[in-house]
Amino acid sequence: MDRKFSTLVQLTGQMDAEMVEIDRLLDDKKLMELVETDLSERSPHSTKTGRNSIPVEVILRMIALKHLRYLSYEKLLKNVNESLVLRQFCRIYFHSLPSKSTLIR
């Protein structure tokens, strides 16, 4: 994690208990490997060709947050864009957010 970003998050707030627990669960390397394998089987060429993709961890965390908070894709993107805590949870930090169409796929 970016050290500057971490400092900013500490100044603005913390994740609630439910998000802390989900964050811990989503940090499981084996889970990420399973999700990456599943997604690469759906689009076998995606790991070798085309432009750089959004990390699987970012997509998974954003979808988890969408369901946790009962958000539309539009509201999800707005909330994550405006919150340093949610950017940290989704592992976006200072990077651009994925588009709505990327999340839907």
PDB file of N, CA and C in Angstrom:
ATOM      1  N   MET A   1       0.844  -1.173   0.000  1.00  0.00           N
ATOM      2  CA  MET A   1       0.000   0.000   0.000  1.00  0.00           C
ATOM      3  C   MET A   1       0.891   1.238   0.000  1.00  0.00           C
ATOM      4  N   ASP A   2       0.446   2.247  -0.668  1.00  0.00           N
ATOM      5  CA  ASP A   2       1.151   3.517  -0.724  1.00  0.00           C
ATOM      6  C   ASP A   2       1.175   4.163   0.661  1.00  0.00           C
ATOM      7  N   ARG A   3       2.349   4.519   1.147  1.00  0.00           N
ATOM      8  CA  ARG A   3       2.506   5.078   2.499  1.00  0.00           C
ATOM      9  C   ARG A   3       1.767   6.410   2.649  1.00  0.00           C
ATOM     10  N   LYS A   4       1.834   7.257   1.627  1.00  0.00           N
ATOM     11  CA  LYS A   4       1.125   8.541   1.682  1.00  0.00           C
ATOM     12  C   LYS A   4      -0.379   8.315   1.764  1.00  0.00           C
ATOM     13  N   PHE A   5      -0.855   7.364   0.987  1.00  0.00           N
ATOM     14  CA  PHE A   5      -2.288   7.081   0.993  1.00  0.00           C
ATOM     15  C   PHE A   5      -2.714   6.582   2.367  1.00  0.00           C
ATOM     16  N   SER A   6      -1.933   5.708   2.944  1.00  0.00           N
ATOM     17  CA  SER A   6      -2.230   5.173   4.271  1.00  0.00           C
ATOM     18  C   SER A   6      -2.335   6.291   5.304  1.00  0.00           C
ATOM     19  N   THR A   7      -1.442   7.249   5.226  1.00  0.00           N
ATOM     20  CA  THR A   7      -1.476   8.386   6.150  1.00  0.00           C
ATOM     21  C   THR A   7      -2.748   9.200   5.959  1.00  0.00           C
ATOM     22  N   LEU A   8      -3.128   9.449   4.717  1.00  0.00           N
ATOM     23  CA  LEU A   8      -4.365  10.190   4.440  1.00  0.00           C
ATOM     24  C   LEU A   8      -5.587   9.473   4.999  1.00  0.00           C
ATOM     25  N   VAL A   9      -5.646   8.163   4.817  1.00  0.00           N
ATOM     26  CA  VAL A   9      -6.791   7.388   5.310  1.00  0.00           C
ATOM     27  C   VAL A   9      -6.882   7.488   6.824  1.00  0.00           C
ATOM     28  N   GLN A  10      -5.765   7.419   7.499  1.00  0.00           N
ATOM     29  CA  GLN A  10      -5.775   7.529   8.964  1.00  0.00           C
ATOM     30  C   GLN A  10      -6.331   8.872   9.417  1.00  0.00           C
ATOM     31  N   LEU A  11      -6.142   9.894   8.630  1.00  0.00           N
ATOM     32  CA  LEU A  11      -6.653  11.223   8.977  1.00  0.00           C
ATOM     33  C   LEU A  11      -8.147  11.373   8.697  1.00  0.00           C
ATOM     34  N   THR A  12      -8.675  10.578   7.770  1.00  0.00           N
ATOM     35  CA  THR A  12     -10.073  10.761   7.351  1.00  0.00           C
ATOM     36  C   THR A  12     -11.054   9.780   7.975  1.00  0.00           C
ATOM     37  N   GLY A  13     -10.591   8.683   8.509  1.00  0.00           N
ATOM     38  CA  GLY A  13     -11.518   7.725   9.102  1.00  0.00           C
ATOM     39  C   GLY A  13     -11.056   6.300   8.924  1.00  0.00           C
ATOM     40  N   GLN A  14     -11.860   5.393   9.429  1.00  0.00           N
ATOM     41  CA  GLN A  14     -11.520   3.972   9.386  1.00  0.00           C
ATOM     42  C   GLN A  14     -12.693   3.167   8.840  1.00  0.00           C
ATOM     43  N   MET A  15     -12.407   1.933   8.447  1.00  0.00           N
ATOM     44  CA  MET A  15     -13.466   1.026   8.009  1.00  0.00           C
ATOM     45  C   MET A  15     -14.294   0.600   9.212  1.00  0.00           C
ATOM     46  N   ASP A  16     -15.588   0.359   8.970  1.00  0.00           N
ATOM     47  CA  ASP A  16     -16.416  -0.167  10.055  1.00  0.00           C
ATOM     48  C   ASP A  16     -16.071  -1.641  10.274  1.00  0.00           C
ATOM     49  N   ALA A  17     -16.574  -2.225  11.362  1.00  0.00           N
ATOM     50  CA  ALA A  17     -16.210  -3.598  11.755  1.00  0.00           C
ATOM     51  C   ALA A  17     -16.545  -4.616  10.665  1.00  0.00           C
ATOM     52  N   GLU A  18     -17.680  -4.458  10.018  1.00  0.00           N
ATOM     53  CA  GLU A  18     -18.084  -5.388   8.962  1.00  0.00           C
ATOM     54  C   GLU A  18     -17.103  -5.331   7.787  1.00  0.00           C
ATOM     55  N   MET A  19     -16.709  -4.134   7.409  1.00  0.00           N
ATOM     56  CA  MET A  19     -15.749  -3.996   6.309  1.00  0.00           C
ATOM     57  C   MET A  19     -14.376  -4.538   6.688  1.00  0.00           C
ATOM     58  N   VAL A  20     -13.977  -4.362   7.931  1.00  0.00           N
ATOM     59  CA  VAL A  20     -12.690  -4.893   8.395  1.00  0.00           C
ATOM     60  C   VAL A  20     -12.681  -6.416   8.250  1.00  0.00           C
ATOM     61  N   GLU A  21     -13.772  -7.065   8.631  1.00  0.00           N
ATOM     62  CA  GLU A  21     -13.863  -8.527   8.524  1.00  0.00           C
ATOM     63  C   GLU A  21     -13.846  -8.976   7.063  1.00  0.00           C
ATOM     64  N   ILE A  22     -14.599  -8.300   6.212  1.00  0.00           N
ATOM     65  CA  ILE A  22     -14.616  -8.655   4.789  1.00  0.00           C
ATOM     66  C   ILE A  22     -13.246  -8.396   4.168  1.00  0.00           C
ATOM     67  N   ASP A  23     -12.607  -7.311   4.560  1.00  0.00           N
ATOM     68  CA  ASP A  23     -11.259  -6.998   4.091  1.00  0.00           C
ATOM     69  C   ASP A  23     -10.305  -8.143   4.436  1.00  0.00           C
ATOM     70  N   ARG A  24     -10.409  -8.646   5.641  1.00  0.00           N
ATOM     71  CA  ARG A  24      -9.564  -9.760   6.083  1.00  0.00           C
ATOM     72  C   ARG A  24      -9.829 -11.010   5.240  1.00  0.00           C
ATOM     73  N   LEU A  25     -11.101 -11.304   4.985  1.00  0.00           N
ATOM     74  CA  LEU A  25     -11.456 -12.478   4.182  1.00  0.00           C
ATOM     75  C   LEU A  25     -10.954 -12.350   2.742  1.00  0.00           C
ATOM     76  N   LEU A  26     -11.072 -11.151   2.180  1.00  0.00           N
ATOM     77  CA  LEU A  26     -10.656 -10.940   0.793  1.00  0.00           C
ATOM     78  C   LEU A  26      -9.140 -10.863   0.630  1.00  0.00           C
ATOM     79  N   ASP A  27      -8.405 -10.790   1.719  1.00  0.00           N
ATOM     80  CA  ASP A  27      -6.941 -10.811   1.655  1.00  0.00           C
ATOM     81  C   ASP A  27      -6.388 -12.222   1.448  1.00  0.00           C
ATOM     82  N   ASP A  28      -7.256 -13.205   1.394  1.00  0.00           N
ATOM     83  CA  ASP A  28      -6.858 -14.603   1.227  1.00  0.00           C
ATOM     84  C   ASP A  28      -6.293 -14.825  -0.183  1.00  0.00           C
ATOM     85  N   LYS A  29      -5.010 -15.143  -0.259  1.00  0.00           N
ATOM     86  CA  LYS A  29      -4.334 -15.347  -1.549  1.00  0.00           C
ATOM     87  C   LYS A  29      -4.950 -16.499  -2.342  1.00  0.00           C
ATOM     88  N   LYS A  30      -5.333 -17.560  -1.645  1.00  0.00           N
ATOM     89  CA  LYS A  30      -5.917 -18.722  -2.317  1.00  0.00           C
ATOM     90  C   LYS A  30      -7.247 -18.339  -2.989  1.00  0.00           C
ATOM     91  N   LEU A  31      -8.050 -17.542  -2.304  1.00  0.00           N
ATOM     92  CA  LEU A  31      -9.312 -17.067  -2.877  1.00  0.00           C
ATOM     93  C   LEU A  31      -9.046 -16.268  -4.150  1.00  0.00           C
ATOM     94  N   MET A  32      -8.074 -15.367  -4.106  1.00  0.00           N
ATOM     95  CA  MET A  32      -7.750 -14.556  -5.289  1.00  0.00           C
ATOM     96  C   MET A  32      -7.293 -15.437  -6.445  1.00  0.00           C
ATOM     97  N   GLU A  33      -6.502 -16.449  -6.156  1.00  0.00           N
ATOM     98  CA  GLU A  33      -6.045 -17.360  -7.203  1.00  0.00           C
ATOM     99  C   GLU A  33      -7.221 -18.091  -7.839  1.00  0.00           C
ATOM    100  N   LEU A  34      -8.170 -18.540  -7.011  1.00  0.00           N
ATOM    101  CA  LEU A  34      -9.355 -19.231  -7.537  1.00  0.00           C
ATOM    102  C   LEU A  34     -10.184 -18.311  -8.431  1.00  0.00           C
ATOM    103  N   VAL A  35     -10.378 -17.085  -7.999  1.00  0.00           N
ATOM    104  CA  VAL A  35     -11.157 -16.128  -8.791  1.00  0.00           C
ATOM    105  C   VAL A  35     -10.428 -15.812 -10.093  1.00  0.00           C
ATOM    106  N   GLU A  36      -9.119 -15.595 -10.027  1.00  0.00           N
ATOM    107  CA  GLU A  36      -8.337 -15.318 -11.235  1.00  0.00           C
ATOM    108  C   GLU A  36      -8.414 -16.484 -12.216  1.00  0.00           C
ATOM    109  N   THR A  37      -8.309 -17.698 -11.712  1.00  0.00           N
ATOM    110  CA  THR A  37      -8.400 -18.884 -12.560  1.00  0.00           C
ATOM    111  C   THR A  37      -9.763 -18.961 -13.220  1.00  0.00           C
ATOM    112  N   ASP A  38     -10.809 -18.740 -12.443  1.00  0.00           N
ATOM    113  CA  ASP A  38     -12.165 -18.788 -12.983  1.00  0.00           C
ATOM    114  C   ASP A  38     -12.359 -17.740 -14.076  1.00  0.00           C
ATOM    115  N   LEU A  39     -11.912 -16.528 -13.827  1.00  0.00           N
ATOM    116  CA  LEU A  39     -12.074 -15.463 -14.817  1.00  0.00           C
ATOM    117  C   LEU A  39     -11.241 -15.721 -16.066  1.00  0.00           C
ATOM    118  N   SER A  40     -10.047 -16.263 -15.904  1.00  0.00           N
ATOM    119  CA  SER A  40      -9.211 -16.528 -17.078  1.00  0.00           C
ATOM    120  C   SER A  40      -9.770 -17.680 -17.913  1.00  0.00           C
ATOM    121  N   GLU A  41     -10.507 -18.591 -17.299  1.00  0.00           N
ATOM    122  CA  GLU A  41     -11.149 -19.668 -18.055  1.00  0.00           C
ATOM    123  C   GLU A  41     -12.308 -19.133 -18.890  1.00  0.00           C
ATOM    124  N   ARG A  42     -12.956 -18.092 -18.403  1.00  0.00           N
ATOM    125  CA  ARG A  42     -14.052 -17.472 -19.156  1.00  0.00           C
ATOM    126  C   ARG A  42     -13.518 -16.749 -20.384  1.00  0.00           C
ATOM    127  N   SER A  43     -12.347 -16.150 -20.273  1.00  0.00           N
ATOM    128  CA  SER A  43     -11.703 -15.422 -21.376  1.00  0.00           C
ATOM    129  C   SER A  43     -10.235 -15.824 -21.423  1.00  0.00           C
ATOM    130  N   PRO A  44      -9.938 -16.980 -22.030  1.00  0.00           N
ATOM    131  CA  PRO A  44      -8.580 -17.520 -21.987  1.00  0.00           C
ATOM    132  C   PRO A  44      -7.504 -16.589 -22.551  1.00  0.00           C
ATOM    133  N   HIS A  45      -7.826 -15.763 -23.534  1.00  0.00           N
ATOM    134  CA  HIS A  45      -6.815 -14.887 -24.138  1.00  0.00           C
ATOM    135  C   HIS A  45      -6.580 -13.619 -23.325  1.00  0.00           C
ATOM    136  N   SER A  46      -7.444 -13.353 -22.370  1.00  0.00           N
ATOM    137  CA  SER A  46      -7.350 -12.094 -21.622  1.00  0.00           C
ATOM    138  C   SER A  46      -6.070 -11.974 -20.799  1.00  0.00           C
ATOM    139  N   THR A  47      -5.461 -13.082 -20.458  1.00  0.00           N
ATOM    140  CA  THR A  47      -4.230 -13.013 -19.658  1.00  0.00           C
ATOM    141  C   THR A  47      -2.992 -12.766 -20.520  1.00  0.00           C
ATOM    142  N   LYS A  48      -3.130 -12.905 -21.858  1.00  0.00           N
ATOM    143  CA  LYS A  48      -1.963 -12.798 -22.735  1.00  0.00           C
ATOM    144  C   LYS A  48      -2.051 -11.683 -23.766  1.00  0.00           C
ATOM    145  N   THR A  49      -3.252 -11.251 -24.107  1.00  0.00           N
ATOM    146  CA  THR A  49      -3.398 -10.245 -25.155  1.00  0.00           C
ATOM    147  C   THR A  49      -4.228  -9.069 -24.668  1.00  0.00           C
ATOM    148  N   GLY A  50      -4.211  -8.026 -25.463  1.00  0.00           N
ATOM    149  CA  GLY A  50      -5.029  -6.858 -25.136  1.00  0.00           C
ATOM    150  C   GLY A  50      -4.339  -5.922 -24.166  1.00  0.00           C
ATOM    151  N   ARG A  51      -5.073  -4.905 -23.774  1.00  0.00           N
ATOM    152  CA  ARG A  51      -4.506  -3.911 -22.857  1.00  0.00           C
ATOM    153  C   ARG A  51      -4.452  -4.455 -21.437  1.00  0.00           C
ATOM    154  N   ASN A  52      -3.740  -3.752 -20.598  1.00  0.00           N
ATOM    155  CA  ASN A  52      -3.654  -4.155 -19.195  1.00  0.00           C
ATOM    156  C   ASN A  52      -5.043  -4.114 -18.573  1.00  0.00           C
ATOM    157  N   SER A  53      -5.333  -5.110 -17.791  1.00  0.00           N
ATOM    158  CA  SER A  53      -6.666  -5.190 -17.195  1.00  0.00           C
ATOM    159  C   SER A  53      -6.655  -4.657 -15.767  1.00  0.00           C
ATOM    160  N   ILE A  54      -7.862  -4.436 -15.259  1.00  0.00           N
ATOM    161  CA  ILE A  54      -8.031  -4.037 -13.866  1.00  0.00           C
ATOM    162  C   ILE A  54      -7.717  -5.269 -13.017  1.00  0.00           C
ATOM    163  N   PRO A  55      -6.941  -5.140 -11.950  1.00  0.00           N
ATOM    164  CA  PRO A  55      -6.640  -6.307 -11.114  1.00  0.00           C
ATOM    165  C   PRO A  55      -7.912  -6.986 -10.594  1.00  0.00           C
ATOM    166  N   VAL A  56      -7.889  -8.294 -10.572  1.00  0.00           N
ATOM    167  CA  VAL A  56      -9.034  -9.078 -10.100  1.00  0.00           C
ATOM    168  C   VAL A  56      -9.414  -8.666  -8.686  1.00  0.00           C
ATOM    169  N   GLU A  57      -8.433  -8.401  -7.855  1.00  0.00           N
ATOM    170  CA  GLU A  57      -8.714  -8.010  -6.474  1.00  0.00           C
ATOM    171  C   GLU A  57      -9.567  -6.744  -6.417  1.00  0.00           C
ATOM    172  N   VAL A  58      -9.284  -5.782  -7.277  1.00  0.00           N
ATOM    173  CA  VAL A  58     -10.060  -4.534  -7.306  1.00  0.00           C
ATOM    174  C   VAL A  58     -11.504  -4.823  -7.696  1.00  0.00           C
ATOM    175  N   ILE A  59     -11.694  -5.598  -8.746  1.00  0.00           N
ATOM    176  CA  ILE A  59     -13.049  -5.930  -9.211  1.00  0.00           C
ATOM    177  C   ILE A  59     -13.814  -6.672  -8.121  1.00  0.00           C
ATOM    178  N   LEU A  60     -13.196  -7.687  -7.534  1.00  0.00           N
ATOM    179  CA  LEU A  60     -13.862  -8.486  -6.502  1.00  0.00           C
ATOM    180  C   LEU A  60     -14.249  -7.627  -5.300  1.00  0.00           C
ATOM    181  N   ARG A  61     -13.360  -6.765  -4.870  1.00  0.00           N
ATOM    182  CA  ARG A  61     -13.640  -5.913  -3.714  1.00  0.00           C
ATOM    183  C   ARG A  61     -14.738  -4.891  -4.024  1.00  0.00           C
ATOM    184  N   MET A  62     -14.739  -4.365  -5.235  1.00  0.00           N
ATOM    185  CA  MET A  62     -15.791  -3.407  -5.583  1.00  0.00           C
ATOM    186  C   MET A  62     -17.156  -4.094  -5.650  1.00  0.00           C
ATOM    187  N   ILE A  63     -17.205  -5.292  -6.205  1.00  0.00           N
ATOM    188  CA  ILE A  63     -18.472  -6.028  -6.270  1.00  0.00           C
ATOM    189  C   ILE A  63     -18.931  -6.413  -4.862  1.00  0.00           C
ATOM    190  N   ALA A  64     -18.002  -6.813  -4.009  1.00  0.00           N
ATOM    191  CA  ALA A  64     -18.359  -7.127  -2.615  1.00  0.00           C
ATOM    192  C   ALA A  64     -18.945  -5.896  -1.930  1.00  0.00           C
ATOM    193  N   LEU A  65     -18.321  -4.745  -2.132  1.00  0.00           N
ATOM    194  CA  LEU A  65     -18.817  -3.498  -1.543  1.00  0.00           C
ATOM    195  C   LEU A  65     -20.193  -3.133  -2.096  1.00  0.00           C
ATOM    196  N   LYS A  66     -20.391  -3.340  -3.377  1.00  0.00           N
ATOM    197  CA  LYS A  66     -21.691  -3.063  -4.010  1.00  0.00           C
ATOM    198  C   LYS A  66     -22.795  -3.853  -3.317  1.00  0.00           C
ATOM    199  N   HIS A  67     -22.547  -5.127  -3.085  1.00  0.00           N
ATOM    200  CA  HIS A  67     -23.556  -5.985  -2.451  1.00  0.00           C
ATOM    201  C   HIS A  67     -23.681  -5.717  -0.953  1.00  0.00           C
ATOM    202  N   LEU A  68     -22.572  -5.435  -0.309  1.00  0.00           N
ATOM    203  CA  LEU A  68     -22.588  -5.136   1.122  1.00  0.00           C
ATOM    204  C   LEU A  68     -23.428  -3.897   1.424  1.00  0.00           C
ATOM    205  N   ARG A  69     -23.304  -2.895   0.576  1.00  0.00           N
ATOM    206  CA  ARG A  69     -24.000  -1.617   0.795  1.00  0.00           C
ATOM    207  C   ARG A  69     -25.277  -1.473  -0.036  1.00  0.00           C
ATOM    208  N   TYR A  70     -25.636  -2.507  -0.813  1.00  0.00           N
ATOM    209  CA  TYR A  70     -26.838  -2.462  -1.664  1.00  0.00           C
ATOM    210  C   TYR A  70     -26.811  -1.249  -2.598  1.00  0.00           C
ATOM    211  N   LEU A  71     -25.721  -1.101  -3.332  1.00  0.00           N
ATOM    212  CA  LEU A  71     -25.527   0.055  -4.199  1.00  0.00           C
ATOM    213  C   LEU A  71     -25.730  -0.301  -5.663  1.00  0.00           C
ATOM    214  N   SER A  72     -26.184   0.660  -6.442  1.00  0.00           N
ATOM    215  CA  SER A  72     -26.167   0.521  -7.897  1.00  0.00           C
ATOM    216  C   SER A  72     -24.714   0.702  -8.342  1.00  0.00           C
ATOM    217  N   TYR A  73     -24.416   0.360  -9.587  1.00  0.00           N
ATOM    218  CA  TYR A  73     -23.054   0.563 -10.084  1.00  0.00           C
ATOM    219  C   TYR A  73     -22.687   2.049 -10.061  1.00  0.00           C
ATOM    220  N   GLU A  74     -23.642   2.895 -10.427  1.00  0.00           N
ATOM    221  CA  GLU A  74     -23.384   4.338 -10.435  1.00  0.00           C
ATOM    222  C   GLU A  74     -23.046   4.844  -9.035  1.00  0.00           C
ATOM    223  N   LYS A  75     -23.844   4.429  -8.060  1.00  0.00           N
ATOM    224  CA  LYS A  75     -23.641   4.867  -6.675  1.00  0.00           C
ATOM    225  C   LYS A  75     -22.330   4.294  -6.130  1.00  0.00           C
ATOM    226  N   LEU A  76     -22.028   3.051  -6.473  1.00  0.00           N
ATOM    227  CA  LEU A  76     -20.771   2.432  -6.054  1.00  0.00           C
ATOM    228  C   LEU A  76     -19.582   3.265  -6.530  1.00  0.00           C
ATOM    229  N   LEU A  77     -19.571   3.595  -7.814  1.00  0.00           N
ATOM    230  CA  LEU A  77     -18.462   4.366  -8.370  1.00  0.00           C
ATOM    231  C   LEU A  77     -18.366   5.746  -7.730  1.00  0.00           C
ATOM    232  N   LYS A  78     -19.492   6.378  -7.499  1.00  0.00           N
ATOM    233  CA  LYS A  78     -19.506   7.701  -6.858  1.00  0.00           C
ATOM    234  C   LYS A  78     -18.956   7.615  -5.432  1.00  0.00           C
ATOM    235  N   ASN A  79     -19.449   6.633  -4.660  1.00  0.00           N
ATOM    236  CA  ASN A  79     -19.009   6.487  -3.267  1.00  0.00           C
ATOM    237  C   ASN A  79     -17.517   6.171  -3.160  1.00  0.00           C
ATOM    238  N   VAL A  80     -17.045   5.254  -3.994  1.00  0.00           N
ATOM    239  CA  VAL A  80     -15.623   4.883  -3.946  1.00  0.00           C
ATOM    240  C   VAL A  80     -14.760   6.064  -4.392  1.00  0.00           C
ATOM    241  N   ASN A  81     -15.210   6.769  -5.402  1.00  0.00           N
ATOM    242  CA  ASN A  81     -14.457   7.924  -5.892  1.00  0.00           C
ATOM    243  C   ASN A  81     -14.301   9.001  -4.821  1.00  0.00           C
ATOM    244  N   GLU A  82     -15.306   9.148  -3.965  1.00  0.00           N
ATOM    245  CA  GLU A  82     -15.319  10.222  -2.969  1.00  0.00           C
ATOM    246  C   GLU A  82     -14.754   9.830  -1.600  1.00  0.00           C
ATOM    247  N   SER A  83     -14.426   8.560  -1.397  1.00  0.00           N
ATOM    248  CA  SER A  83     -14.008   8.108  -0.068  1.00  0.00           C
ATOM    249  C   SER A  83     -12.626   7.462  -0.089  1.00  0.00           C
ATOM    250  N   LEU A  84     -11.709   8.025   0.678  1.00  0.00           N
ATOM    251  CA  LEU A  84     -10.379   7.427   0.783  1.00  0.00           C
ATOM    252  C   LEU A  84     -10.436   6.062   1.459  1.00  0.00           C
ATOM    253  N   VAL A  85     -11.333   5.904   2.420  1.00  0.00           N
ATOM    254  CA  VAL A  85     -11.478   4.617   3.114  1.00  0.00           C
ATOM    255  C   VAL A  85     -11.940   3.543   2.126  1.00  0.00           C
ATOM    256  N   LEU A  86     -12.922   3.874   1.282  1.00  0.00           N
ATOM    257  CA  LEU A  86     -13.403   2.897   0.301  1.00  0.00           C
ATOM    258  C   LEU A  86     -12.362   2.638  -0.783  1.00  0.00           C
ATOM    259  N   ARG A  87     -11.605   3.650  -1.152  1.00  0.00           N
ATOM    260  CA  ARG A  87     -10.518   3.450  -2.121  1.00  0.00           C
ATOM    261  C   ARG A  87      -9.484   2.479  -1.550  1.00  0.00           C
ATOM    262  N   GLN A  88      -9.204   2.598  -0.262  1.00  0.00           N
ATOM    263  CA  GLN A  88      -8.267   1.673   0.372  1.00  0.00           C
ATOM    264  C   GLN A  88      -8.860   0.267   0.400  1.00  0.00           C
ATOM    265  N   PHE A  89     -10.120   0.144   0.811  1.00  0.00           N
ATOM    266  CA  PHE A  89     -10.768  -1.166   0.865  1.00  0.00           C
ATOM    267  C   PHE A  89     -10.723  -1.845  -0.505  1.00  0.00           C
ATOM    268  N   CYS A  90     -10.991  -1.080  -1.562  1.00  0.00           N
ATOM    269  CA  CYS A  90     -11.024  -1.640  -2.919  1.00  0.00           C
ATOM    270  C   CYS A  90      -9.642  -1.758  -3.557  1.00  0.00           C
ATOM    271  N   ARG A  91      -8.603  -1.310  -2.848  1.00  0.00           N
ATOM    272  CA  ARG A  91      -7.213  -1.349  -3.324  1.00  0.00           C
ATOM    273  C   ARG A  91      -7.025  -0.490  -4.575  1.00  0.00           C
ATOM    274  N   ILE A  92      -7.725   0.634  -4.619  1.00  0.00           N
ATOM    275  CA  ILE A  92      -7.613   1.551  -5.755  1.00  0.00           C
ATOM    276  C   ILE A  92      -6.607   2.656  -5.460  1.00  0.00           C
ATOM    277  N   TYR A  93      -6.553   3.088  -4.218  1.00  0.00           N
ATOM    278  CA  TYR A  93      -5.633   4.137  -3.784  1.00  0.00           C
ATOM    279  C   TYR A  93      -5.759   5.369  -4.681  1.00  0.00           C
ATOM    280  N   PHE A  94      -4.663   5.800  -5.320  1.00  0.00           N
ATOM    281  CA  PHE A  94      -4.690   7.005  -6.155  1.00  0.00           C
ATOM    282  C   PHE A  94      -5.009   6.702  -7.624  1.00  0.00           C
ATOM    283  N   HIS A  95      -5.284   5.461  -7.964  1.00  0.00           N
ATOM    284  CA  HIS A  95      -5.537   5.068  -9.353  1.00  0.00           C
ATOM    285  C   HIS A  95      -6.954   5.431  -9.787  1.00  0.00           C
ATOM    286  N   SER A  96      -7.169   5.406 -11.088  1.00  0.00           N
ATOM    287  CA  SER A  96      -8.508   5.645 -11.635  1.00  0.00           C
ATOM    288  C   SER A  96      -9.410   4.462 -11.335  1.00  0.00           C
ATOM    289  N   LEU A  97     -10.692   4.742 -11.202  1.00  0.00           N
ATOM    290  CA  LEU A  97     -11.671   3.685 -10.967  1.00  0.00           C
ATOM    291  C   LEU A  97     -11.971   2.954 -12.271  1.00  0.00           C
ATOM    292  N   PRO A  98     -12.324   1.666 -12.186  1.00  0.00           N
ATOM    293  CA  PRO A  98     -12.770   0.973 -13.395  1.00  0.00           C
ATOM    294  C   PRO A  98     -14.098   1.571 -13.848  1.00  0.00           C
ATOM    295  N   SER A  99     -14.415   1.413 -15.105  1.00  0.00           N
ATOM    296  CA  SER A  99     -15.682   1.933 -15.624  1.00  0.00           C
ATOM    297  C   SER A  99     -16.836   1.032 -15.193  1.00  0.00           C
ATOM    298  N   LYS A 100     -18.027   1.562 -15.308  1.00  0.00           N
ATOM    299  CA  LYS A 100     -19.230   0.788 -14.994  1.00  0.00           C
ATOM    300  C   LYS A 100     -19.290  -0.463 -15.871  1.00  0.00           C
ATOM    301  N   SER A 101     -18.984  -0.320 -17.159  1.00  0.00           N
ATOM    302  CA  SER A 101     -19.061  -1.472 -18.067  1.00  0.00           C
ATOM    303  C   SER A 101     -18.049  -2.556 -17.695  1.00  0.00           C
ATOM    304  N   THR A 102     -16.890  -2.174 -17.189  1.00  0.00           N
ATOM    305  CA  THR A 102     -15.896  -3.157 -16.736  1.00  0.00           C
ATOM    306  C   THR A 102     -16.433  -3.945 -15.551  1.00  0.00           C
ATOM    307  N   LEU A 103     -17.076  -3.262 -14.628  1.00  0.00           N
ATOM    308  CA  LEU A 103     -17.621  -3.938 -13.446  1.00  0.00           C
ATOM    309  C   LEU A 103     -18.769  -4.877 -13.814  1.00  0.00           C
ATOM    310  N   ILE A 104     -19.585  -4.469 -14.754  1.00  0.00           N
ATOM    311  CA  ILE A 104     -20.745  -5.282 -15.141  1.00  0.00           C
ATOM    312  C   ILE A 104     -20.303  -6.582 -15.796  1.00  0.00           C
ATOM    313  N   ARG A 105     -19.225  -6.529 -16.582  1.00  0.00           N
ATOM    314  CA  ARG A 105     -18.748  -7.740 -17.262  1.00  0.00           C
ATOM    315  C   ARG A 105     -18.286  -8.718 -16.241  1.00  0.00           C
TER     316      ARG A 105
END
